[in-house]
Amino acid sequence: MAKITASVYTSHVPAIGAAMDLHKTHEPYWQPLFQGYEFSKRWMKEHKPDVIFLVYNDHATAFSLELIPTFAIGTAAEFAVADEGWGPRPVPKVVGHPTLASHIAQSVIQQDFDLTIVNRMDVDHGLTVPLSLMCGEQDPKAGAWPCPVIPFAVNVVQYPVPSGQRCFALGQAIRKAVESYDEDLNVQIWGTGGMSHQLQGPRAGLINAEWDKRFLDRLIAEPAELAKVPHIEYVREAGSEGIELVMWLIARGAMADVAGGPAAKVAHRFYHVPASNTAVGHLILEQNRA
Ligand code: DHB
Ligand code: FE
């Protein structure tokens, strides 16, 4: 049987990818940020999963205003790295896991969540920057990411976006789907995007460190209560792009403690301001066994 063994949460700032690709990670501006992921890169090597189920948002790269799926699961064998205006990042293509992805689609749709099935899609910084942060620099020619990845795109760009409650319930359905897959697979679920930031309008540059840190506390200790936070609070307190944080509730909902199972263990927690226009938050929760 497949198992969710850990959940990982991280911001996805595009400038982080550029800093890695241009070998600027030791510059004074970037050094404290990358220092916070040193533990995580070691942890990833020691806890290498068979598959990563990666919850992220597309930024009008694969989808445009012509087609806006609320939840889209990537069932393809591979996903090309998108060109976001400066050419594709020099990182390996993303290899998928079509059989597990199809099984999750089947199970989650039968649990009454209407997923869009995507057999062809390019993936942008929302997916590649978390992979880079956790897995380190990769040679695009020689290299491959450490394991297959199932991309799961959530619309947090064009309103109406899904609620925290819906995302949290979806995470629970995803855990059931994974645990009903016959093969013994070690699956990690990642929730990405956030933390507070606003890229537009009079409040551009907004950061709310106090609210972000409380979000991390609550994500760990009282996720069901946190899931009740309405959109307006994310936008007011964490800025217009802070709404990306609802995706973290999908990953958190997939941990066993939410359904009465053993507690999750905090393996790592990190918070840093600034990275480009964004506050960076990061958490690793390991699944304790019963
Ligand atoms: C920035 C952050 C994002 O989440 C994003 O998608 C694009 C840019 C930024 O901080 O610059
Ligand atoms: Fe973003």
Short mmCIF file of C-alpha atoms and ligand atoms in Angstrom, two decimals:
data_model
loop_
_atom_site.label_atom_id
_atom_site.label_comp_id
_atom_site.label_asym_id
_atom_site.label_seq_id
_atom_site.Cartn_x
_atom_site.Cartn_y
_atom_site.Cartn_z
CA MET A 1 0.00 0.00 0.00
CA ALA A 2 1.22 3.52 -0.73
CA LYS A 3 1.73 5.83 2.27
CA ILE A 4 2.11 9.56 2.83
CA THR A 5 5.31 9.74 4.86
CA ALA A 6 5.79 13.50 5.15
CA SER A 7 4.47 16.87 4.07
CA VAL A 8 6.66 19.75 2.99
CA TYR A 9 5.64 23.41 2.78
CA THR A 10 7.59 26.13 1.02
CA SER A 11 7.28 29.45 -0.78
CA HIS A 12 8.04 29.52 -4.52
CA VAL A 13 9.49 32.98 -5.32
CA PRO A 14 10.79 33.05 -8.95
CA ALA A 15 13.85 35.13 -7.96
CA ILE A 16 15.01 32.19 -5.81
CA GLY A 17 15.18 30.04 -8.94
CA ALA A 18 17.08 32.79 -10.75
CA ALA A 19 19.54 33.15 -7.81
CA MET A 20 20.26 29.40 -8.02
CA ASP A 21 20.50 29.33 -11.82
CA LEU A 22 22.87 32.35 -11.83
CA HIS A 23 24.96 30.95 -8.91
CA LYS A 24 24.21 33.86 -6.55
CA THR A 25 23.18 31.83 -3.52
CA HIS A 26 26.25 32.92 -1.48
CA GLU A 27 25.64 36.64 -2.01
CA PRO A 28 24.79 38.45 1.26
CA TYR A 29 21.19 39.07 0.21
CA TRP A 30 20.54 35.40 -0.52
CA GLN A 31 22.81 33.55 1.91
CA PRO A 32 20.43 33.62 4.95
CA LEU A 33 17.57 32.33 2.80
CA PHE A 34 19.50 29.39 1.35
CA GLN A 35 20.98 28.63 4.78
CA GLY A 36 17.43 27.84 5.91
CA TYR A 37 17.19 25.08 3.28
CA GLU A 38 20.52 23.36 4.06
CA PHE A 39 18.79 21.05 6.55
CA SER A 40 16.04 20.39 4.01
CA LYS A 41 18.41 19.28 1.25
CA ARG A 42 20.09 16.81 3.64
CA TRP A 43 16.66 15.66 4.86
CA MET A 44 15.51 15.06 1.26
CA LYS A 45 18.54 12.83 0.61
CA GLU A 46 17.87 10.85 3.80
CA HIS A 47 14.10 10.64 3.22
CA LYS A 48 14.02 10.22 -0.54
CA PRO A 49 10.40 9.55 -1.54
CA ASP A 50 9.25 7.34 -4.41
CA VAL A 51 6.86 10.04 -5.58
CA ILE A 52 6.17 13.70 -4.70
CA PHE A 53 2.56 14.89 -4.96
CA LEU A 54 3.26 18.58 -5.50
CA VAL A 55 0.44 21.06 -4.88
CA TYR A 56 1.29 24.37 -6.57
CA ASN A 57 -0.23 27.14 -8.61
CA ASP A 58 0.27 27.94 -12.24
CA HIS A 59 0.84 31.66 -12.96
CA ALA A 60 -1.01 32.00 -16.29
CA THR A 61 1.69 29.82 -17.87
CA ALA A 62 0.00 26.49 -18.65
CA PHE A 63 -3.49 27.96 -18.20
CA SER A 64 -4.66 31.40 -19.25
CA LEU A 65 -7.87 33.33 -18.66
CA GLU A 66 -9.32 31.16 -21.45
CA LEU A 67 -9.38 28.09 -19.20
CA ILE A 68 -9.23 28.16 -15.39
CA PRO A 69 -9.43 24.79 -13.65
CA THR A 70 -9.88 25.05 -9.88
CA PHE A 71 -8.00 21.79 -9.26
CA ALA A 72 -5.96 20.11 -12.03
CA ILE A 73 -4.01 16.85 -11.72
CA GLY A 74 -1.11 16.14 -14.07
CA THR A 75 -1.40 12.55 -15.32
CA ALA A 76 1.28 12.78 -18.05
CA ALA A 77 4.53 10.79 -18.19
CA GLU A 78 6.51 14.05 -18.26
CA PHE A 79 6.10 17.80 -17.99
CA ALA A 80 8.29 20.35 -19.74
CA VAL A 81 9.75 23.29 -17.82
CA ALA A 82 7.87 26.41 -18.95
CA ASP A 83 9.32 29.50 -20.53
CA GLU A 84 8.14 32.33 -18.26
CA GLY A 85 9.55 35.09 -20.45
CA TRP A 86 13.31 34.63 -20.01
CA GLY A 87 13.55 31.13 -21.49
CA PRO A 88 12.90 27.92 -19.55
CA ARG A 89 14.92 27.53 -16.31
CA PRO A 90 17.98 25.31 -16.82
CA VAL A 91 16.58 22.44 -14.77
CA PRO A 92 15.56 18.89 -15.73
CA LYS A 93 12.12 18.13 -17.14
CA VAL A 94 9.68 16.78 -14.57
CA VAL A 95 8.93 13.06 -14.81
CA GLY A 96 5.38 12.17 -13.75
CA HIS A 97 3.78 9.04 -12.33
CA PRO A 98 0.80 8.36 -14.62
CA THR A 99 -0.49 5.24 -12.87
CA LEU A 100 -0.58 6.74 -9.35
CA ALA A 101 -1.90 10.06 -10.72
CA SER A 102 -4.71 8.26 -12.58
CA HIS A 103 -5.56 6.26 -9.47
CA ILE A 104 -5.70 9.45 -7.36
CA ALA A 105 -7.90 11.12 -10.01
CA GLN A 106 -10.27 8.14 -9.97
CA SER A 107 -10.45 7.98 -6.17
CA VAL A 108 -10.68 11.72 -5.48
CA ILE A 109 -13.34 12.31 -8.16
CA GLN A 110 -15.33 9.43 -6.70
CA GLN A 111 -15.01 11.21 -3.33
CA ASP A 112 -16.88 14.12 -4.98
CA PHE A 113 -14.01 16.51 -5.83
CA ASP A 114 -14.19 17.53 -9.47
CA LEU A 115 -10.61 17.46 -10.72
CA THR A 116 -9.50 18.49 -14.19
CA ILE A 117 -7.32 15.79 -15.74
CA VAL A 118 -4.35 17.23 -17.61
CA ASN A 119 -2.41 15.00 -19.99
CA ARG A 120 -0.19 17.76 -21.31
CA MET A 121 1.10 20.75 -19.34
CA ASP A 122 4.24 22.83 -18.84
CA VAL A 123 5.21 23.63 -15.25
CA ASP A 124 6.36 27.06 -14.07
CA HIS A 125 8.26 28.44 -11.05
CA GLY A 126 5.36 27.46 -8.80
CA LEU A 127 6.56 23.87 -9.19
CA THR A 128 10.24 24.10 -10.15
CA VAL A 129 11.38 26.53 -7.42
CA PRO A 130 10.18 24.30 -4.53
CA LEU A 131 11.93 21.36 -6.23
CA SER A 132 15.13 23.38 -6.56
CA LEU A 133 15.02 24.52 -2.93
CA MET A 134 14.52 20.99 -1.61
CA CYS A 135 16.71 19.07 -4.06
CA GLY A 136 19.47 21.61 -4.77
CA GLU A 137 21.00 22.54 -8.10
CA GLN A 138 20.48 19.98 -10.89
CA ASP A 139 22.29 19.63 -14.17
CA PRO A 140 19.51 19.77 -16.80
CA LYS A 141 21.50 17.66 -19.28
CA ALA A 142 22.96 14.96 -17.04
CA GLY A 143 20.46 15.23 -14.23
CA ALA A 144 16.95 14.30 -13.33
CA TRP A 145 14.94 15.27 -10.26
CA PRO A 146 15.33 12.64 -7.51
CA CYS A 147 11.93 11.03 -8.13
CA PRO A 148 8.71 11.29 -10.16
CA VAL A 149 6.41 14.22 -9.37
CA ILE A 150 2.63 14.46 -9.75
CA PRO A 151 1.82 18.13 -10.40
CA PHE A 152 -1.43 19.28 -8.81
CA ALA A 153 -2.36 22.82 -9.87
CA VAL A 154 -4.76 24.96 -7.84
CA ASN A 155 -6.32 28.19 -9.09
CA VAL A 156 -5.32 30.91 -6.64
CA VAL A 157 -4.85 33.55 -9.34
CA GLN A 158 -8.31 34.31 -10.75
CA TYR A 159 -11.29 34.68 -8.41
CA PRO A 160 -13.29 32.73 -7.37
CA VAL A 161 -10.57 30.61 -5.76
CA PRO A 162 -11.24 27.56 -3.53
CA SER A 163 -11.71 28.07 0.22
CA GLY A 164 -9.33 26.87 2.92
CA GLN A 165 -12.04 24.44 4.06
CA ARG A 166 -12.35 22.93 0.58
CA CYS A 167 -8.58 22.59 0.29
CA PHE A 168 -8.30 20.95 3.72
CA ALA A 169 -11.07 18.44 2.87
CA LEU A 170 -9.43 17.74 -0.49
CA GLY A 171 -6.17 16.87 1.29
CA GLN A 172 -8.04 14.27 3.34
CA ALA A 173 -9.47 12.76 0.15
CA ILE A 174 -5.98 12.65 -1.39
CA ARG A 175 -4.63 10.73 1.62
CA LYS A 176 -7.41 8.15 1.25
CA ALA A 177 -6.64 7.89 -2.47
CA VAL A 178 -2.91 7.33 -1.88
CA GLU A 179 -3.58 4.74 0.83
CA SER A 180 -5.83 2.75 -1.52
CA TYR A 181 -3.06 2.33 -4.11
CA ASP A 182 -1.76 -1.24 -4.09
CA GLU A 183 1.96 -0.71 -4.66
CA ASP A 184 4.22 0.03 -1.66
CA LEU A 185 5.21 3.61 -2.39
CA ASN A 186 6.61 6.27 -0.09
CA VAL A 187 4.74 9.44 -1.10
CA GLN A 188 5.42 12.98 0.08
CA ILE A 189 2.85 15.72 -0.35
CA TRP A 190 4.08 19.28 -0.76
CA GLY A 191 2.05 22.47 -0.30
CA THR A 192 3.69 25.48 -1.92
CA GLY A 193 3.33 29.24 -2.55
CA GLY A 194 2.96 32.13 -0.05
CA MET A 195 3.73 33.45 2.47
CA SER A 196 2.51 37.05 2.75
CA HIS A 197 3.10 39.13 -0.37
CA GLN A 198 1.33 41.53 -2.65
CA LEU A 199 2.75 42.24 -6.10
CA GLN A 200 0.27 44.87 -7.28
CA GLY A 201 -1.67 48.02 -6.40
CA PRO A 202 -1.20 50.54 -3.60
CA ARG A 203 -0.25 47.88 -1.04
CA ALA A 204 2.46 46.28 -3.25
CA GLY A 205 5.32 45.09 -1.06
CA LEU A 206 3.08 44.16 1.88
CA ILE A 207 4.63 41.64 4.31
CA ASN A 208 2.98 40.57 7.59
CA ALA A 209 5.50 38.51 9.54
CA GLU A 210 3.36 38.27 12.66
CA TRP A 211 0.39 36.84 10.73
CA ASP A 212 2.68 34.46 8.77
CA LYS A 213 4.27 33.04 11.94
CA ARG A 214 0.87 32.52 13.50
CA PHE A 215 -0.20 30.74 10.30
CA LEU A 216 2.76 28.35 10.74
CA ASP A 217 1.88 27.77 14.41
CA ARG A 218 -1.73 27.03 13.55
CA LEU A 219 -0.90 24.88 10.52
CA ILE A 220 1.08 22.64 12.87
CA ALA A 221 -1.21 22.64 15.90
CA GLU A 222 -4.79 23.40 14.81
CA PRO A 223 -5.13 22.98 11.04
CA ALA A 224 -8.90 22.33 11.12
CA GLU A 225 -9.42 25.70 12.81
CA LEU A 226 -6.98 27.41 10.44
CA ALA A 227 -8.94 26.00 7.50
CA LYS A 228 -11.93 28.12 8.58
CA VAL A 229 -10.08 31.39 7.86
CA PRO A 230 -12.00 33.14 5.03
CA HIS A 231 -10.42 34.55 1.87
CA ILE A 232 -10.88 38.11 3.00
CA GLU A 233 -8.51 37.55 5.94
CA TYR A 234 -5.76 36.18 3.65
CA VAL A 235 -6.11 39.16 1.33
CA ARG A 236 -6.34 41.75 4.11
CA GLU A 237 -3.57 40.31 6.31
CA ALA A 238 -1.25 38.48 3.89
CA GLY A 239 -1.77 40.52 0.70
CA SER A 240 -3.40 39.62 -2.61
CA GLU A 241 -0.86 36.87 -3.39
CA GLY A 242 -0.92 35.59 0.21
CA ILE A 243 -3.98 33.60 -0.88
CA GLU A 244 -1.48 31.08 -2.30
CA LEU A 245 -1.31 29.78 1.28
CA VAL A 246 -4.63 27.91 0.97
CA MET A 247 -2.59 25.32 -0.96
CA TRP A 248 -0.69 24.47 2.23
CA LEU A 249 -3.99 23.26 3.70
CA ILE A 250 -4.24 20.56 1.02
CA ALA A 251 -0.92 19.07 2.11
CA ARG A 252 -1.78 19.47 5.79
CA GLY A 253 -5.19 17.80 5.29
CA ALA A 254 -3.39 14.74 3.90
CA MET A 255 -1.55 14.03 7.18
CA ALA A 256 -2.94 11.14 9.22
CA ASP A 257 -3.46 13.09 12.49
CA VAL A 258 -6.27 15.03 10.83
CA ALA A 259 -8.25 11.79 10.58
CA GLY A 260 -7.42 10.64 14.13
CA GLY A 261 -4.10 8.94 13.28
CA PRO A 262 -0.70 9.46 14.89
CA ALA A 263 0.63 12.98 15.35
CA ALA A 264 2.89 14.65 12.82
CA LYS A 265 6.44 15.58 13.90
CA VAL A 266 7.96 18.96 13.04
CA ALA A 267 11.31 18.10 11.47
CA HIS A 268 12.16 21.65 10.36
CA ARG A 269 10.73 25.16 10.50
CA PHE A 270 12.13 28.29 8.85
CA TYR A 271 10.94 31.82 8.15
CA HIS A 272 12.79 34.60 6.36
CA VAL A 273 12.07 38.09 5.01
CA PRO A 274 12.71 39.25 2.34
CA ALA A 275 13.08 37.25 -0.84
CA SER A 276 12.15 39.49 -3.75
CA ASN A 277 8.70 40.81 -2.70
CA THR A 278 7.82 37.81 -0.59
CA ALA A 279 8.10 36.43 2.92
CA VAL A 280 9.48 32.89 2.75
CA GLY A 281 8.08 30.22 5.03
CA HIS A 282 9.08 26.58 5.16
CA LEU A 283 8.05 23.57 7.20
CA ILE A 284 8.70 19.83 7.10
CA LEU A 285 6.25 17.55 8.91
CA GLU A 286 7.10 13.87 9.23
CA GLN A 287 4.40 11.27 9.64
CA ASN A 288 4.86 9.36 12.89
CA ARG A 289 3.89 5.70 12.63
CA ALA A 290 1.19 4.20 14.88
C1 DHB B 1 7.00 36.92 -6.60
C2 DHB B 1 6.30 36.01 -5.82
C3 DHB B 1 5.42 35.10 -6.39
O1 DHB B 1 4.66 34.22 -5.67
C4 DHB B 1 5.28 35.05 -7.75
O2 DHB B 1 4.49 34.10 -8.27
C5 DHB B 1 5.96 35.96 -8.56
C6 DHB B 1 6.82 36.90 -7.97
C7 DHB B 1 7.95 37.89 -6.01
O3 DHB B 1 8.08 37.96 -4.77
O4 DHB B 1 8.63 38.58 -6.74
FE FE B 2 3.30 32.99 -6.92
#
